[in-house]
mmCIF file of C-alpha atoms in Angstrom:
data_model
loop_
_atom_site.group_PDB
_atom_site.id
_atom_site.type_symbol
_atom_site.label_atom_id
_atom_site.label_comp_id
_atom_site.label_asym_id
_atom_site.label_seq_id
_atom_site.Cartn_x
_atom_site.Cartn_y
_atom_site.Cartn_z
ATOM 1 C CA UNK F 134 14.490 -23.581 -15.381
ATOM 2 C CA UNK F 135 15.613 -23.233 -11.787
ATOM 3 C CA UNK F 136 12.896 -22.804 -9.183
ATOM 4 C CA UNK F 137 13.614 -21.044 -5.923
ATOM 5 C CA UNK F 138 11.528 -20.235 -2.913
ATOM 6 C CA UNK F 139 11.479 -16.601 -1.860
ATOM 7 C CA UNK F 140 11.474 -15.930 1.867
ATOM 8 C CA UNK F 141 8.338 -14.843 3.664
ATOM 9 C CA UNK F 142 8.065 -11.046 4.003
ATOM 10 C CA UNK F 143 6.994 -9.754 7.396
ATOM 11 C CA UNK F 144 6.206 -6.362 8.855
ATOM 12 C CA UNK F 145 8.346 -4.757 11.547
ATOM 13 C CA UNK F 146 6.514 -6.798 14.231
ATOM 14 C CA UNK F 147 7.456 -9.967 12.292
ATOM 15 C CA UNK F 148 3.876 -10.682 11.216
ATOM 16 C CA UNK F 149 3.206 -11.868 7.674
ATOM 17 C CA UNK F 150 2.403 -9.041 5.247
ATOM 18 C CA UNK F 151 -1.139 -9.050 3.975
ATOM 19 C CA UNK F 152 -3.133 -6.502 1.983
ATOM 20 C CA UNK F 153 -6.148 -7.545 4.057
ATOM 21 C CA UNK F 154 -4.353 -6.184 7.119
ATOM 22 C CA UNK F 155 -3.690 -2.830 5.458
ATOM 23 C CA UNK F 156 -0.212 -3.457 4.096
ATOM 24 C CA UNK F 157 0.713 -1.582 0.944
ATOM 25 C CA UNK F 158 0.713 -2.807 -2.626
ATOM 26 C CA UNK F 159 3.069 -1.447 -5.292
ATOM 27 C CA UNK F 160 0.379 1.019 -6.377
ATOM 28 C CA UNK F 161 -0.201 2.134 -2.771
ATOM 29 C CA UNK F 162 3.506 2.843 -2.377
ATOM 30 C CA UNK F 163 3.490 4.897 -5.590
ATOM 31 C CA UNK F 164 0.548 6.933 -4.237
ATOM 32 C CA UNK F 165 2.473 7.498 -1.008
ATOM 33 C CA UNK F 166 5.230 9.181 -3.034
ATOM 34 C CA UNK F 167 7.747 6.375 -3.470
ATOM 35 C CA UNK F 168 9.610 6.211 -6.766
ATOM 36 C CA UNK F 169 9.071 3.044 -8.831
ATOM 37 C CA UNK F 170 12.808 2.384 -9.182
ATOM 38 C CA UNK F 171 13.185 2.671 -5.396
ATOM 39 C CA UNK F 172 10.367 0.205 -4.733
ATOM 40 C CA UNK F 173 11.884 -2.342 -7.131
ATOM 41 C CA UNK F 174 15.333 -1.854 -5.560
ATOM 42 C CA UNK F 175 13.926 -2.224 -2.027
ATOM 43 C CA UNK F 176 11.865 -5.326 -2.793
ATOM 44 C CA UNK F 177 14.836 -6.938 -4.566
ATOM 45 C CA UNK F 178 16.801 -6.627 -1.329
ATOM 46 C CA UNK F 179 14.154 -8.360 0.768
ATOM 47 C CA UNK F 180 15.733 -11.710 1.522
ATOM 48 C CA UNK F 181 18.782 -11.132 -0.696
ATOM 49 C CA UNK F 182 21.860 -8.975 -0.609
ATOM 50 C CA UNK F 183 24.646 -8.667 -3.159
ATOM 51 C CA UNK F 184 28.155 -9.797 -2.239
ATOM 52 C CA UNK F 185 29.341 -6.176 -1.917
ATOM 53 C CA UNK F 186 26.330 -5.207 0.298
ATOM 54 C CA UNK F 187 25.469 -2.288 -2.013
ATOM 55 C CA UNK F 188 21.952 -1.100 -1.198
ATOM 56 C CA UNK F 189 21.095 1.444 -3.898
ATOM 57 C CA UNK F 190 21.311 -0.110 -7.350
ATOM 58 C CA UNK F 191 20.046 0.430 -10.847
ATOM 59 C CA UNK F 192 17.971 -2.292 -12.472
ATOM 60 C CA UNK F 193 20.986 -3.300 -14.561
ATOM 61 C CA UNK F 194 23.182 -3.589 -11.455
ATOM 62 C CA UNK F 195 20.560 -5.764 -9.741
ATOM 63 C CA UNK F 196 20.378 -8.036 -12.788
ATOM 64 C CA UNK F 197 24.163 -8.360 -12.954
ATOM 65 C CA UNK F 198 24.635 -8.963 -9.225
ATOM 66 C CA UNK F 199 21.655 -11.204 -8.487
ATOM 67 C CA UNK F 200 22.569 -14.685 -7.304
ATOM 68 C CA UNK F 201 19.686 -16.815 -6.077
ATOM 69 C CA UNK F 202 22.076 -18.879 -3.958
ATOM 70 C CA UNK F 203 22.549 -15.797 -1.756
ATOM 71 C CA UNK F 204 18.852 -15.619 -0.868
ATOM 72 C CA UNK F 205 18.112 -15.977 2.819
ATOM 73 C CA UNK F 206 15.892 -18.717 4.119
ATOM 74 C CA UNK F 207 14.827 -16.512 7.045
ATOM 75 C CA UNK F 208 11.821 -14.196 6.758
ATOM 76 C CA UNK F 209 12.598 -10.741 5.385
ATOM 77 C CA UNK F 210 11.394 -7.683 7.297
ATOM 78 C CA UNK F 211 9.670 -4.919 5.318
ATOM 79 C CA UNK F 212 11.333 -1.968 7.037
ATOM 80 C CA UNK F 213 9.264 1.093 6.100
ATOM 81 C CA UNK F 214 11.910 3.429 7.523
ATOM 82 C CA UNK F 215 14.574 1.911 5.311
ATOM 83 C CA UNK F 216 12.274 2.244 2.282
ATOM 84 C CA UNK F 217 11.845 5.958 3.047
ATOM 85 C CA UNK F 218 15.611 6.380 3.477
ATOM 86 C CA UNK F 219 16.285 4.636 0.152
ATOM 87 C CA UNK F 220 13.665 6.789 -1.589
ATOM 88 C CA UNK F 221 15.380 9.880 -0.190
ATOM 89 C CA UNK F 222 18.663 8.673 -1.656
ATOM 90 C CA UNK F 223 17.011 8.313 -5.074
ATOM 91 C CA UNK F 224 15.556 11.826 -4.773
ATOM 92 C CA UNK F 225 18.955 13.318 -3.841
ATOM 93 C CA UNK F 226 20.497 11.847 -6.987
ATOM 94 C CA UNK F 227 17.572 12.722 -9.258
ATOM 95 C CA UNK F 228 18.338 15.099 -12.129
ATOM 96 C CA UNK F 229 16.993 18.616 -11.590
ATOM 97 C CA UNK F 230 14.392 18.555 -14.385
ATOM 98 C CA UNK F 231 12.717 15.346 -13.207
ATOM 99 C CA UNK F 232 12.938 16.476 -9.590
ATOM 100 C CA UNK F 233 11.238 19.808 -10.325
ATOM 101 C CA UNK F 234 8.547 18.082 -12.387
ATOM 102 C CA UNK F 235 7.736 15.773 -9.478
ATOM 103 C CA UNK F 236 8.213 18.303 -6.655
ATOM 104 C CA UNK F 237 6.400 21.320 -8.080
ATOM 105 C CA UNK F 238 2.801 20.081 -7.594
ATOM 106 C CA UNK F 239 3.557 19.275 -3.941
ATOM 107 C CA UNK F 240 5.308 22.603 -3.311
ATOM 108 C CA UNK F 241 2.400 24.541 -4.822
ATOM 109 C CA UNK F 242 -0.014 22.806 -2.439
ATOM 110 C CA UNK F 243 2.035 23.981 0.529
ATOM 111 C CA UNK F 244 3.402 27.360 -0.543
ATOM 112 C CA UNK F 245 0.480 29.480 -1.667
ATOM 113 C CA UNK F 246 2.359 32.768 -2.099
ATOM 114 C CA UNK F 247 4.146 33.835 -5.271
ATOM 115 C CA UNK F 248 7.620 32.400 -4.632
ATOM 116 C CA UNK F 249 10.692 31.085 -6.369
ATOM 117 C CA UNK F 250 9.621 27.445 -6.262
ATOM 118 C CA UNK F 251 12.952 26.289 -7.656
ATOM 119 C CA UNK F 252 14.819 27.794 -4.681
ATOM 120 C CA UNK F 253 12.417 26.122 -2.282
ATOM 121 C CA UNK F 254 12.802 22.797 -4.064
ATOM 122 C CA UNK F 255 16.607 23.032 -3.923
ATOM 123 C CA UNK F 256 16.502 23.882 -0.200
ATOM 124 C CA UNK F 257 14.588 20.744 0.715
ATOM 125 C CA UNK F 258 15.852 18.251 -1.885
ATOM 126 C CA UNK F 259 18.332 16.690 0.522
ATOM 127 C CA UNK F 260 15.783 16.610 3.370
ATOM 128 C CA UNK F 261 12.815 15.034 1.631
ATOM 129 C CA UNK F 262 12.179 11.281 1.581
ATOM 130 C CA UNK F 263 8.813 11.213 -0.206
ATOM 131 C CA UNK F 264 7.229 14.064 -2.153
ATOM 132 C CA UNK F 265 4.014 14.317 -0.106
ATOM 133 C CA UNK F 266 6.235 15.215 2.887
ATOM 134 C CA UNK F 267 6.631 18.715 1.438
ATOM 135 C CA UNK F 268 3.669 19.691 3.606
ATOM 136 C CA UNK F 269 5.651 19.148 6.812
ATOM 137 C CA UNK F 270 9.093 19.945 5.381
ATOM 138 C CA UNK F 271 8.087 23.379 4.010
ATOM 139 C CA UNK F 272 6.149 24.430 7.113
ATOM 140 C CA UNK F 273 9.073 26.568 8.177
ATOM 141 C CA UNK F 274 8.705 29.031 5.281
ATOM 142 C CA UNK F 275 6.072 31.571 6.418
ATOM 143 C CA UNK F 276 7.631 33.795 9.102
ATOM 144 C CA UNK F 277 10.655 31.596 9.573
ATOM 145 C CA UNK F 278 13.843 33.093 10.932
ATOM 146 C CA UNK F 279 15.974 30.357 9.380
ATOM 147 C CA UNK F 280 14.961 31.332 5.841
ATOM 148 C CA UNK F 281 14.299 34.926 4.932
ATOM 149 C CA UNK F 282 11.056 35.149 2.981
ATOM 150 C CA UNK F 283 12.501 37.837 0.709
ATOM 151 C CA UNK F 284 15.018 35.238 -0.537
ATOM 152 C CA UNK F 285 12.277 32.998 -1.943
ATOM 153 C CA UNK F 286 9.042 35.038 -2.116
ATOM 154 C CA UNK F 287 8.162 38.191 -4.024
#
């Protein structure tokens, strides 16, 4: 076997990540609305990048492209903003059935009127980065001039 040393992972202030200091675990990130495939993709890119600099990859692509000799010796920064961006990219490409299954509970928490939830979901799919953000993303619906309520609500 070949043993390699992974680089230290720091927060955006370049301090070592630690759960004792409130940094997130995999499970915490799932609870915050991040998709598991996004988390794996993001963590794989901490301290390593493929030769073609592709950022969004499937598990199979990561396996095929991984080369431990391309791992950085410098500390990797856990950029929460980049994680949210990457999660948004996964959501944009998600098939409609899975997207609706994941989005519907969040939409129903925010939109309490009888509405066409599918229309609402389609309107915000390209704007959402994590599902719990529906609360702030759908705030515009009641009384909004940008979206006519009769188009989505009965």
